[in-house]
PDB file of C-alpha atoms in Angstrom:
ATOM      1  CA  ILE A   1     -56.235  44.569 -65.582  1.00  0.00           C
ATOM      2  CA  TYR A   2     -55.899  40.753 -65.534  1.00  0.00           C
ATOM      3  CA  LEU A   3     -58.734  38.234 -65.121  1.00  0.00           C
ATOM      4  CA  GLN A   4     -58.639  34.459 -65.338  1.00  0.00           C
ATOM      5  CA  MET A   5     -61.279  31.744 -65.117  1.00  0.00           C
ATOM      6  CA  ILE A   6     -60.790  27.908 -64.854  1.00  0.00           C
ATOM      7  CA  PHE A   7     -64.045  25.901 -65.401  1.00  0.00           C
ATOM      8  CA  ASN A   8     -64.070  22.279 -64.440  1.00  0.00           C
ATOM      9  CA  THR A   9     -66.937  20.734 -66.310  1.00  0.00           C
ATOM     10  CA  SER A  10     -67.170  17.729 -64.034  1.00  0.00           C
ATOM     11  CA  GLU A  11     -68.768  20.095 -61.277  1.00  0.00           C
ATOM     12  CA  PHE A  12     -71.742  20.818 -63.403  1.00  0.00           C
ATOM     13  CA  PHE A  13     -72.244  17.961 -65.902  1.00  0.00           C
ATOM     14  CA  ASN A  14     -72.602  14.278 -64.915  1.00  0.00           C
ATOM     15  CA  ILE A  15     -71.474  13.138 -68.395  1.00  0.00           C
ATOM     16  CA  ASN A  16     -68.451  10.851 -68.916  1.00  0.00           C
ATOM     17  CA  PHE A  17     -67.040  12.805 -71.672  1.00  0.00           C
ATOM     18  CA  LEU A  18     -67.272  16.224 -70.012  1.00  0.00           C
ATOM     19  CA  ARG A  19     -66.068  15.101 -66.627  1.00  0.00           C
ATOM     20  CA  LYS A  20     -62.484  14.862 -68.073  1.00  0.00           C
ATOM     21  CA  LEU A  21     -62.567  18.310 -69.679  1.00  0.00           C
ATOM     22  CA  THR A  22     -61.158  21.505 -68.151  1.00  0.00           C
ATOM     23  CA  LEU A  23     -61.580  24.996 -69.683  1.00  0.00           C
ATOM     24  CA  THR A  24     -59.447  28.136 -69.139  1.00  0.00           C
ATOM     25  CA  ALA A  25     -59.830  31.596 -70.135  1.00  0.00           C
ATOM     26  CA  GLY A  26     -57.634  34.651 -69.518  1.00  0.00           C
ATOM     27  CA  TYR A  27     -58.194  38.412 -70.204  1.00  0.00           C
ATOM     28  CA  ARG A  28     -55.622  41.223 -69.976  1.00  0.00           C
ATOM     29  CA  TYR A  29     -55.894  44.998 -70.693  1.00  0.00           C
ATOM     30  CA  ASP A  30     -52.847  47.205 -70.636  1.00  0.00           C
ATOM     31  CA  TYR A  31     -53.082  51.027 -70.516  1.00  0.00           C
ATOM     32  CA  HIS A  32     -49.991  52.781 -71.590  1.00  0.00           C
ATOM     33  CA  ASN A  33     -49.566  56.585 -72.327  1.00  0.00           C
ATOM     34  CA  ILE A  34     -46.615  56.067 -74.803  1.00  0.00           C
ATOM     35  CA  TYR A  35     -47.438  53.085 -77.197  1.00  0.00           C
ATOM     36  CA  GLY A  36     -51.187  52.955 -76.592  1.00  0.00           C
ATOM     37  CA  ASP A  37     -53.699  50.411 -74.991  1.00  0.00           C
ATOM     38  CA  VAL A  38     -53.513  46.724 -75.625  1.00  0.00           C
ATOM     39  CA  LEU A  39     -56.183  44.096 -75.078  1.00  0.00           C
ATOM     40  CA  THR A  40     -54.966  40.409 -75.036  1.00  0.00           C
ATOM     41  CA  TYR A  41     -56.699  37.151 -74.174  1.00  0.00           C
ATOM     42  CA  ARG A  42     -56.301  33.387 -74.050  1.00  0.00           C
ATOM     43  CA  ILE A  43     -58.687  30.406 -74.130  1.00  0.00           C
ATOM     44  CA  ALA A  44     -57.697  26.830 -73.643  1.00  0.00           C
ATOM     45  CA  SER A  45     -59.150  23.323 -72.959  1.00  0.00           C
ATOM     46  CA  VAL A  46     -57.436  20.364 -71.509  1.00  0.00           C
ATOM     47  CA  TYR A  47     -58.917  16.821 -71.845  1.00  0.00           C
ATOM     48  CA  HIS A  48     -57.575  13.848 -69.786  1.00  0.00           C
ATOM     49  CA  ILE A  49     -57.938  10.874 -72.253  1.00  0.00           C
ATOM     50  CA  SER A  50     -56.898   8.389 -69.543  1.00  0.00           C
ATOM     51  CA  ASP A  51     -54.587   8.173 -66.539  1.00  0.00           C
ATOM     52  CA  ARG A  52     -51.560   8.246 -68.841  1.00  0.00           C
ATOM     53  CA  LEU A  53     -52.612  10.512 -71.678  1.00  0.00           C
ATOM     54  CA  SER A  54     -53.966  14.041 -72.020  1.00  0.00           C
ATOM     55  CA  THR A  55     -54.300  16.706 -74.722  1.00  0.00           C
ATOM     56  CA  LYS A  56     -54.599  20.430 -74.830  1.00  0.00           C
ATOM     57  CA  ILE A  57     -55.657  23.009 -77.300  1.00  0.00           C
ATOM     58  CA  MET A  58     -55.016  26.731 -76.927  1.00  0.00           C
ATOM     59  CA  TYR A  59     -55.582  30.017 -78.753  1.00  0.00           C
ATOM     60  CA  GLY A  60     -54.041  33.147 -77.402  1.00  0.00           C
ATOM     61  CA  THR A  61     -52.971  36.700 -78.261  1.00  0.00           C
ATOM     62  CA  SER A  62     -49.970  38.577 -76.856  1.00  0.00           C
ATOM     63  CA  PHE A  63     -47.794  41.687 -77.395  1.00  0.00           C
ATOM     64  CA  ASN A  64     -44.275  42.916 -77.093  1.00  0.00           C
ATOM     65  CA  ALA A  65     -43.755  46.551 -76.237  1.00  0.00           C
ATOM     66  CA  PRO A  66     -41.118  48.650 -77.973  1.00  0.00           C
ATOM     67  CA  SER A  67     -37.787  48.818 -76.072  1.00  0.00           C
ATOM     68  CA  SER A  68     -36.442  52.194 -74.696  1.00  0.00           C
ATOM     69  CA  ALA A  69     -33.595  52.048 -77.215  1.00  0.00           C
ATOM     70  CA  GLN A  70     -36.056  51.638 -80.087  1.00  0.00           C
ATOM     71  CA  LEU A  71     -38.046  54.595 -78.789  1.00  0.00           C
ATOM     72  CA  TYR A  72     -35.738  57.175 -77.494  1.00  0.00           C
ATOM     73  CA  THR A  73     -32.242  56.545 -78.698  1.00  0.00           C
ATOM     74  CA  ASN A  74     -30.607  59.949 -79.646  1.00  0.00           C
ATOM     75  CA  TYR A  75     -28.531  60.790 -82.771  1.00  0.00           C
ATOM     76  CA  ILE A  76     -24.839  60.277 -81.965  1.00  0.00           C
ATOM     77  CA  GLY A  77     -23.189  59.727 -85.249  1.00  0.00           C
ATOM     78  CA  PRO A  78     -23.616  58.386 -88.809  1.00  0.00           C
ATOM     79  CA  GLY A  79     -24.682  54.808 -88.841  1.00  0.00           C
ATOM     80  CA  GLY A  80     -26.049  54.659 -85.317  1.00  0.00           C
ATOM     81  CA  ILE A  81     -29.561  54.097 -84.167  1.00  0.00           C
ATOM     82  CA  VAL A  82     -32.125  56.874 -84.037  1.00  0.00           C
ATOM     83  CA  GLY A  83     -35.230  56.293 -81.793  1.00  0.00           C
ATOM     84  CA  ASN A  84     -38.713  56.360 -83.089  1.00  0.00           C
ATOM     85  CA  PRO A  85     -41.414  57.559 -80.579  1.00  0.00           C
ATOM     86  CA  LEU A  86     -44.238  56.597 -82.899  1.00  0.00           C
ATOM     87  CA  LEU A  87     -43.495  52.801 -82.745  1.00  0.00           C
ATOM     88  CA  LYS A  88     -46.456  50.427 -81.900  1.00  0.00           C
ATOM     89  CA  PRO A  89     -46.188  47.223 -79.879  1.00  0.00           C
ATOM     90  CA  GLU A  90     -45.850  44.038 -81.829  1.00  0.00           C
ATOM     91  CA  LYS A  91     -48.905  41.812 -81.583  1.00  0.00           C
ATOM     92  CA  ALA A  92     -49.069  38.001 -81.958  1.00  0.00           C
ATOM     93  CA  LYS A  93     -51.832  35.405 -82.276  1.00  0.00           C
ATOM     94  CA  THR A  94     -50.910  31.730 -81.569  1.00  0.00           C
ATOM     95  CA  LEU A  95     -52.852  28.401 -81.995  1.00  0.00           C
ATOM     96  CA  GLU A  96     -51.294  25.443 -80.273  1.00  0.00           C
ATOM     97  CA  TRP A  97     -52.205  21.832 -79.834  1.00  0.00           C
ATOM     98  CA  ALA A  98     -50.295  19.447 -77.435  1.00  0.00           C
ATOM     99  CA  PHE A  99     -50.461  15.750 -76.699  1.00  0.00           C
ATOM    100  CA  MET A 100     -48.615  14.292 -73.727  1.00  0.00           C
ATOM    101  CA  GLY A 101     -48.430  11.356 -71.300  1.00  0.00           C
ATOM    102  CA  LYS A 102     -46.622   8.240 -70.193  1.00  0.00           C
ATOM    103  CA  LEU A 103     -45.369   5.612 -72.529  1.00  0.00           C
ATOM    104  CA  ILE A 104     -44.568   3.454 -69.486  1.00  0.00           C
ATOM    105  CA  ASP A 105     -44.176   4.200 -65.757  1.00  0.00           C
ATOM    106  CA  PHE A 106     -40.824   5.894 -66.046  1.00  0.00           C
ATOM    107  CA  VAL A 107     -40.889   7.206 -69.603  1.00  0.00           C
ATOM    108  CA  ASN A 108     -42.796  10.436 -70.413  1.00  0.00           C
ATOM    109  CA  PHE A 109     -43.412  12.150 -73.700  1.00  0.00           C
ATOM    110  CA  SER A 110     -44.900  15.411 -75.043  1.00  0.00           C
ATOM    111  CA  THR A 111     -45.688  16.715 -78.534  1.00  0.00           C
ATOM    112  CA  ASN A 112     -46.587  20.214 -79.623  1.00  0.00           C
ATOM    113  CA  VAL A 113     -47.789  21.770 -82.914  1.00  0.00           C
ATOM    114  CA  PHE A 114     -48.144  25.455 -83.238  1.00  0.00           C
ATOM    115  CA  TYR A 115     -48.938  28.328 -85.649  1.00  0.00           C
ATOM    116  CA  THR A 116     -48.170  31.895 -84.880  1.00  0.00           C
ATOM    117  CA  GLU A 117     -48.710  35.331 -86.677  1.00  0.00           C
ATOM    118  CA  ILE A 118     -46.875  38.339 -85.599  1.00  0.00           C
ATOM    119  CA  ASP A 119     -48.116  41.813 -86.771  1.00  0.00           C
ATOM    120  CA  ASP A 120     -46.268  45.158 -86.674  1.00  0.00           C
ATOM    121  CA  LYS A 121     -42.922  43.393 -86.020  1.00  0.00           C
ATOM    122  CA  ILE A 122     -40.330  45.967 -85.243  1.00  0.00           C
ATOM    123  CA  GLU A 123     -37.436  45.909 -87.665  1.00  0.00           C
ATOM    124  CA  TYR A 124     -34.332  48.186 -87.866  1.00  0.00           C
ATOM    125  CA  LEU A 125     -34.253  49.965 -91.292  1.00  0.00           C
ATOM    126  CA  LEU A 126     -30.639  50.213 -92.310  1.00  0.00           C
ATOM    127  CA  PRO A 127     -29.121  53.232 -93.927  1.00  0.00           C
ATOM    128  CA  TYR A 128     -30.324  53.958 -97.540  1.00  0.00           C
ATOM    129  CA  GLY A 129     -30.627  56.945 -99.769  1.00  0.00           C
ATOM    130  CA  GLN A 130     -30.205  60.272 -97.880  1.00  0.00           C
ATOM    131  CA  THR A 131     -30.680  58.481 -94.580  1.00  0.00           C
ATOM    132  CA  SER A 132     -27.379  57.628 -92.833  1.00  0.00           C
ATOM    133  CA  ASN A 133     -28.758  56.156 -89.494  1.00  0.00           C
ATOM    134  CA  ILE A 134     -30.532  53.011 -88.440  1.00  0.00           C
ATOM    135  CA  THR A 135     -34.261  53.541 -87.533  1.00  0.00           C
ATOM    136  CA  ALA A 136     -36.795  51.169 -85.960  1.00  0.00           C
ATOM    137  CA  GLU A 137     -40.143  50.819 -87.679  1.00  0.00           C
ATOM    138  CA  ASN A 138     -43.222  48.562 -87.665  1.00  0.00           C
ATOM    139  CA  VAL A 139     -42.609  47.248 -91.068  1.00  0.00           C
ATOM    140  CA  SER A 140     -42.965  43.436 -91.099  1.00  0.00           C
ATOM    141  CA  ASN A 141     -45.297  40.557 -90.436  1.00  0.00           C
ATOM    142  CA  ILE A 142     -44.216  37.055 -89.493  1.00  0.00           C
ATOM    143  CA  TYR A 143     -46.059  33.673 -90.196  1.00  0.00           C
ATOM    144  CA  SER A 144     -44.593  30.781 -88.229  1.00  0.00           C
ATOM    145  CA  ALA A 145     -45.380  27.034 -87.956  1.00  0.00           C
ATOM    146  CA  GLY A 146     -43.645  24.379 -86.167  1.00  0.00           C
ATOM    147  CA  PHE A 147     -43.551  21.045 -84.202  1.00  0.00           C
ATOM    148  CA  GLU A 148     -41.847  19.898 -81.058  1.00  0.00           C
ATOM    149  CA  ALA A 149     -41.379  16.448 -79.415  1.00  0.00           C
ATOM    150  CA  GLU A 150     -39.745  15.273 -76.276  1.00  0.00           C
ATOM    151  CA  VAL A 151     -39.072  12.006 -74.518  1.00  0.00           C
ATOM    152  CA  ASN A 152     -37.545  11.657 -71.060  1.00  0.00           C
ATOM    153  CA  ALA A 153     -36.978   8.846 -68.780  1.00  0.00           C
ATOM    154  CA  SER A 154     -36.118   8.552 -65.049  1.00  0.00           C
ATOM    155  CA  MET A 155     -34.869   5.445 -63.350  1.00  0.00           C
ATOM    156  CA  PHE A 156     -32.001   4.346 -61.190  1.00  0.00           C
ATOM    157  CA  GLN A 157     -31.191   8.023 -60.050  1.00  0.00           C
ATOM    158  CA  ASN A 158     -30.686   8.764 -63.698  1.00  0.00           C
ATOM    159  CA  THR A 159     -32.577  11.088 -66.010  1.00  0.00           C
ATOM    160  CA  ALA A 160     -32.283  11.011 -69.904  1.00  0.00           C
ATOM    161  CA  TYR A 161     -34.021  13.231 -72.426  1.00  0.00           C
ATOM    162  CA  LEU A 162     -34.321  13.741 -76.138  1.00  0.00           C
ATOM    163  CA  ASN A 163     -35.882  16.811 -77.681  1.00  0.00           C
ATOM    164  CA  TYR A 164     -36.390  17.691 -81.375  1.00  0.00           C
ATOM    165  CA  SER A 165     -38.027  20.862 -82.935  1.00  0.00           C
ATOM    166  CA  TYR A 166     -38.805  22.121 -86.273  1.00  0.00           C
ATOM    167  CA  GLN A 167     -40.013  25.537 -87.286  1.00  0.00           C
ATOM    168  CA  LYS A 168     -40.578  27.396 -90.594  1.00  0.00           C
ATOM    169  CA  SER A 169     -41.110  31.119 -90.446  1.00  0.00           C
ATOM    170  CA  ILE A 170     -41.804  33.587 -93.264  1.00  0.00           C
ATOM    171  CA  LEU A 171     -41.112  37.342 -93.038  1.00  0.00           C
ATOM    172  CA  GLU A 172     -43.266  39.802 -95.033  1.00  0.00           C
ATOM    173  CA  LYS A 173     -41.489  43.245 -94.975  1.00  0.00           C
ATOM    174  CA  THR A 174     -41.818  46.675 -96.542  1.00  0.00           C
ATOM    175  CA  ASP A 175     -38.321  47.446 -97.806  1.00  0.00           C
ATOM    176  CA  PRO A 176     -37.254  50.936 -98.743  1.00  0.00           C
ATOM    177  CA  LEU A 177     -35.596  49.784-101.943  1.00  0.00           C
ATOM    178  CA  LEU A 178     -37.270  46.516-102.869  1.00  0.00           C
ATOM    179  CA  LEU A 179     -40.782  47.514-101.607  1.00  0.00           C
ATOM    180  CA  GLU A 180     -42.795  44.348-100.614  1.00  0.00           C
ATOM    181  CA  ILE A 181     -40.588  41.285 -99.925  1.00  0.00           C
ATOM    182  CA  ARG A 182     -41.348  37.712 -98.572  1.00  0.00           C
ATOM    183  CA  VAL A 183     -38.343  35.774 -97.323  1.00  0.00           C
ATOM    184  CA  ASN A 184     -37.412  33.264 -94.734  1.00  0.00           C
ATOM    185  CA  THR A 185     -36.801  34.909 -91.358  1.00  0.00           C
ATOM    186  CA  PRO A 186     -33.121  35.295 -90.259  1.00  0.00           C
ATOM    187  CA  LEU A 187     -31.316  34.171 -87.060  1.00  0.00           C
ATOM    188  CA  TYR A 188     -33.532  31.199 -86.132  1.00  0.00           C
ATOM    189  CA  PRO A 189     -32.634  27.607 -87.288  1.00  0.00           C
ATOM    190  CA  ASN A 190     -35.219  25.256 -88.845  1.00  0.00           C
ATOM    191  CA  HIS A 191     -34.047  22.224 -86.979  1.00  0.00           C
ATOM    192  CA  MET A 192     -32.847  21.820 -83.318  1.00  0.00           C
ATOM    193  CA  ILE A 193     -32.011  18.599 -81.543  1.00  0.00           C
ATOM    194  CA  LYS A 194     -31.133  18.351 -77.790  1.00  0.00           C
ATOM    195  CA  PHE A 195     -30.346  15.384 -75.815  1.00  0.00           C
ATOM    196  CA  GLY A 196     -28.667  14.591 -72.521  1.00  0.00           C
ATOM    197  CA  ASP A 197     -28.420  12.511 -69.431  1.00  0.00           C
ATOM    198  CA  ILE A 198     -28.219  13.538 -65.793  1.00  0.00           C
ATOM    199  CA  PHE A 199     -26.593  11.204 -63.256  1.00  0.00           C
ATOM    200  CA  HIS A 200     -27.552  11.751 -59.662  1.00  0.00           C
ATOM    201  CA  LEU A 201     -24.990  10.616 -57.164  1.00  0.00           C
ATOM    202  CA  PRO A 202     -26.526  11.545 -53.715  1.00  0.00           C
ATOM    203  CA  LYS A 203     -23.802   9.649 -51.857  1.00  0.00           C
ATOM    204  CA  TYR A 204     -21.270  11.996 -53.149  1.00  0.00           C
ATOM    205  CA  TYR A 205     -23.557  15.037 -53.354  1.00  0.00           C
ATOM    206  CA  LEU A 206     -22.999  15.253 -57.105  1.00  0.00           C
ATOM    207  CA  ASN A 207     -24.957  15.708 -60.299  1.00  0.00           C
ATOM    208  CA  ILE A 208     -23.221  14.955 -63.595  1.00  0.00           C
ATOM    209  CA  ASN A 209     -25.046  16.354 -66.716  1.00  0.00           C
ATOM    210  CA  LEU A 210     -23.872  15.525 -70.211  1.00  0.00           C
ATOM    211  CA  GLU A 211     -25.856  17.476 -72.912  1.00  0.00           C
ATOM    212  CA  GLY A 212     -25.602  17.642 -76.676  1.00  0.00           C
ATOM    213  CA  LYS A 213     -27.105  20.353 -78.977  1.00  0.00           C
ATOM    214  CA  TYR A 214     -27.425  20.386 -82.781  1.00  0.00           C
ATOM    215  CA  LEU A 215     -28.614  23.577 -84.624  1.00  0.00           C
ATOM    216  CA  SER A 216     -29.139  23.552 -88.317  1.00  0.00           C
ATOM    217  CA  SER A 217     -27.970  26.476 -90.536  1.00  0.00           C
ATOM    218  CA  ARG A 218     -29.551  29.778 -90.178  1.00  0.00           C
ATOM    219  CA  ILE A 219     -29.630  33.139 -92.006  1.00  0.00           C
ATOM    220  CA  ALA A 220     -27.415  35.922 -90.797  1.00  0.00           C
ATOM    221  CA  SER A 221     -28.942  39.053 -89.296  1.00  0.00           C
ATOM    222  CA  ASP A 222     -29.838  42.103 -91.515  1.00  0.00           C
ATOM    223  CA  GLN A 223     -27.093  44.154 -89.951  1.00  0.00           C
ATOM    224  CA  ASN A 224     -24.380  41.482 -91.045  1.00  0.00           C
ATOM    225  CA  ASN A 225     -26.019  41.075 -94.411  1.00  0.00           C
ATOM    226  CA  PHE A 226     -25.885  44.791 -94.853  1.00  0.00           C
ATOM    227  CA  VAL A 227     -22.087  44.616 -94.515  1.00  0.00           C
ATOM    228  CA  TYR A 228     -22.114  41.537 -96.963  1.00  0.00           C
ATOM    229  CA  ASP A 229     -24.211  43.337 -99.534  1.00  0.00           C
ATOM    230  CA  PRO A 230     -25.268  46.953 -98.747  1.00  0.00           C
ATOM    231  CA  ILE A 231     -27.684  47.178-101.690  1.00  0.00           C
ATOM    232  CA  HIS A 232     -29.614  43.869-101.739  1.00  0.00           C
ATOM    233  CA  TYR A 233     -29.091  42.759 -98.078  1.00  0.00           C
ATOM    234  CA  ALA A 234     -32.860  41.981 -97.614  1.00  0.00           C
ATOM    235  CA  THR A 235     -32.733  39.201-100.253  1.00  0.00           C
ATOM    236  CA  ASN A 236     -29.021  38.485-101.046  1.00  0.00           C
ATOM    237  CA  ARG A 237     -28.154  36.867 -97.708  1.00  0.00           C
ATOM    238  CA  TYR A 238     -25.624  34.381 -96.492  1.00  0.00           C
ATOM    239  CA  GLU A 239     -26.220  31.464 -93.927  1.00  0.00           C
ATOM    240  CA  LEU A 240     -24.340  30.488 -90.871  1.00  0.00           C
ATOM    241  CA  ASP A 241     -23.166  26.815 -90.869  1.00  0.00           C
ATOM    242  CA  PRO A 242     -24.913  24.208 -88.690  1.00  0.00           C
ATOM    243  CA  TYR A 243     -23.073  23.254 -85.530  1.00  0.00           C
ATOM    244  CA  PHE A 244     -22.966  20.799 -82.627  1.00  0.00           C
ATOM    245  CA  ILE A 245     -22.169  21.437 -79.117  1.00  0.00           C
ATOM    246  CA  LEU A 246     -21.389  19.025 -76.270  1.00  0.00           C
ATOM    247  CA  ASP A 247     -21.572  20.201 -72.652  1.00  0.00           C
ATOM    248  CA  LEU A 248     -20.480  18.556 -69.563  1.00  0.00           C
ATOM    249  CA  THR A 249     -21.672  20.068 -66.203  1.00  0.00           C
ATOM    250  CA  LEU A 250     -20.734  18.989 -62.736  1.00  0.00           C
ATOM    251  CA  SER A 251     -22.876  20.369 -59.816  1.00  0.00           C
ATOM    252  CA  THR A 252     -23.386  19.644 -56.239  1.00  0.00           C
ATOM    253  CA  MET A 253     -26.713  18.525 -54.610  1.00  0.00           C
ATOM    254  CA  ASN A 254     -27.993  18.837 -51.025  1.00  0.00           C
ATOM    255  CA  LEU A 255     -24.605  20.320 -50.037  1.00  0.00           C
ATOM    256  CA  LYS A 256     -24.678  22.039 -46.578  1.00  0.00           C
ATOM    257  CA  ILE A 257     -21.639  24.132 -45.998  1.00  0.00           C
ATOM    258  CA  PHE A 258     -23.369  26.559 -43.798  1.00  0.00           C
ATOM    259  CA  GLU A 259     -25.910  25.868 -41.079  1.00  0.00           C
ATOM    260  CA  ASP A 260     -29.639  26.048 -42.056  1.00  0.00           C
ATOM    261  CA  SER A 261     -28.898  26.581 -45.739  1.00  0.00           C
ATOM    262  CA  LYS A 262     -27.917  24.725 -48.904  1.00  0.00           C
ATOM    263  CA  THR A 263     -24.982  25.486 -51.231  1.00  0.00           C
ATOM    264  CA  LYS A 264     -24.717  24.689 -54.822  1.00  0.00           C
ATOM    265  CA  ILE A 265     -21.383  24.680 -56.668  1.00  0.00           C
ATOM    266  CA  SER A 266     -21.379  23.977 -60.526  1.00  0.00           C
TER     267      SER A 266
END
C-alpha cells in the first residue's frame, strides 16, 4: 500500500510566507510472509525563497529486504555462505536539508546535508570457533553524516560541473570474538570529488565528455581483512590507497541511421 499527499499552502492561506511553502507526505506499508511487515513514511517541505533560491528539509524511513543468497544459500563446502531464513530487513531513518538555486543565469548550485541511522544492518559473520562457514546476521547499526555540494554551468553548447562530497560513518557491531565494537565503516571513502566538461557539437552529431574522479582512502572489506588477520579482522584492518581516474567519452547525438529512430554510439 502506497499513499502520497502534496499540500500547496498557497491554495488555502493568503499569507506571503506560506504561499511559497509546499508540503509532501508519503506512507508505504509492505506485507511479506518471509521477513515480516514493514511500515515506512516520508515527510518533506520545500520553500521557494526567491525566483533563484529554494530550500528543502526532509525526514524519511526506508528498508532493505534480505537478499535470496542471504536467506537461502545452502551448505556447499567449508568456508562458503550458509543462508539464514530468520533475517530481518535493514531499516533506516534519514534527516536531510538541501539548499539550491542559481548563482547567475547559467550557473546552478546545490548543497545537501544529511544524517542517517541504519538498524539491523546485515553483516556476514566470518568463520570462527567451531563454525567453518560464513553466515549472515542482523548484527550491526550504522550512524552516518555527510555533506555534498555541486556547481554546474551551461553556456556556448558546453556543460561543466564540479561535485564534492564528504561522509563519516560509524559501525556498531556485535562480534563473536570481540563482543561490542565501534569502528569506521569499510568500503566507503570519506572524500569524493568529481568534475568534468561536456562539449556538445551538434554540427558533427557528437558529444565529448571529459570527467575526473578522486576517491580518498577507504577500509578494505571484512572478507579481505579476514585474510589479512583471521583473528582480529574486525579491528586490525588495512586501507586501500586513494586514487584518481580520468575518463574520456565520445558519443553521438541526434544520429539517425534508421528511419523514424535515433541511434546512439559511444
